[in-house]
Amino acid sequence: MPSLTELLGKPVRDPNGDVVAKLQDLVVQVNHHELATPSAGDSYPPVTGIVARIGARGAQHDIFIPWEHVLHMGRDGVDLTTPVISMLRFTRRDGEIVLSDGLFDKQVVDVEGRRVVRVNDVDLTERDGLWYLVGVDVSPGGLLRRMGMQRLSRRLPRAPVINWAQVVPVADRLEDGGTLRLRVPRDKLALMQPAELARVVEQLTPQEGADLLNDLDEAQAADTIEELEDEQQGQILRAMDPERAADVLEEMEPDEAVDALSSMSQEEATDLLGRMSREDADEVQELLGYPEDSAGGLMTTYYVSVPDWASVGEVRAALRRQTKLADAEEEEDPLPDAMPEIYVVHEANGASLPRGGRQSSRPRPSGKTAQVADRAPSVWTEGKLAGVVTLRDLLLAEPDTLISAVMHPTQVGHALDKEQDVARRIAEDDLLALPIVDDSGMLLGIVTVDDAMDVILPTSWKKRLPRVFH
């Protein structure tokens, strides 16, 4: 399996065996619909032509020779099928990579290794007369080969190359303004856990991190950004296109969005809030009104609350209904992935009102769905906190039992309590979450154990533990 550096500079010969040029580079096609698959399960870009350097010293220029004019290529050079070649100067087309120019010394993500690496060389393979880019070499040996120290490089053990199918370039935009779309590996990037992807993003500049997250959907990008430190969150969002950043903010936990916006200038934060949906912006704006070191600044409004008049069966049905509605409309499930507790409230003014957060951006049901929903309890009911219900109690209770009969009292905090005091109470009393209420007892939000750990743990450990309840 030859490397590119073993081919560069080798002679290009016409059918008579005369040297007409030197191999300067190889061109591969990376458009997803044109990817070839020489082995099952892997997608490798095919070589579509060579860049050859012609002319005497001082008057040299590069030309492109299509692959159909190549009879043979190897460590001994390139043999052409025709003596007639175009003398026009080479220009890279969109969807192509000129290998040494486009990849050498560039940063890429090794998806399998969960790391950012720098390309020192690339490996190729030949199959049925075609050549393919199959991997990148990030070893010191690859760098030594490029420097002309082949003998020294051979003394080093040959490090395994990184399969191209597991490589994601950090940026989609090449230095000459062209774009580089690699849909297959970016799909694999989306399979990484948010914490793993965040550790990769931390190794990049803010612009590189924004570029890397650019092809992920907003929810995946939001989950990744939430794993970063507050200052880094703001830097990544600032590097994004403003409309994209606003969409990502809408998908973030309200308290995480507040942390990210708090690290920006007031002008930047105001601009992004103006681009968000009104419901989400109002939710975040409300949290921004609390002091940064208070329980109000730490809490999230992403939780489930139900009216005290509902039965256990009605609450279960309401939870299922929300998930089914979202699935039918091909929207993200509005319910939290994990619910530490379900909060029972005395309804405000006898009505169930949609609350902010991710769920607030969902349209209200209409038509027949609205008629059913109007008779059912809301899972985002606003009102005075009456108690909490564990998921265990919700599952074990008889369906016709009132939810108020299985709820139990809970500790509460207030919006202006110091975040350190709230975090300490959660830790000392082994709470999964602490509800935050106003002076009249209205439920405002909750502080989860995840957020409490962010306050208690040293900065270097923040955001490193799994976010169980987010």
CSV table of C-alpha atoms in Angstrom, one decimal, residues 12 14 18 43 78 111 135 172 210 219 233 236 254 258 360 368 382:
chain,number,residue,atom,x,y,z
A,12,VAL,CA,5.3,10.9,-16.0
A,14,ASP,CA,4.3,9.1,-22.7
A,18,ASP,CA,9.8,9.6,-22.7
A,43,SER,CA,-16.4,4.4,1.2
A,78,VAL,CA,3.2,7.1,-14.2
A,111,VAL,CA,-13.9,9.5,14.7
A,135,GLY,CA,-6.4,6.4,4.9
A,172,ASP,CA,-15.9,22.2,5.1
A,210,ALA,CA,-18.3,25.7,14.7
A,219,ALA,CA,-30.3,19.1,18.7
A,233,GLN,CA,-20.1,27.8,24.5
A,236,ILE,CA,-18.6,28.5,19.4
A,254,PRO,CA,-32.8,27.1,29.0
A,258,VAL,CA,-28.4,31.5,29.6
A,360,SER,CA,-42.8,26.0,24.2
A,368,LYS,CA,-59.7,16.8,16.9
A,382,GLU,CA,-48.3,26.3,35.8
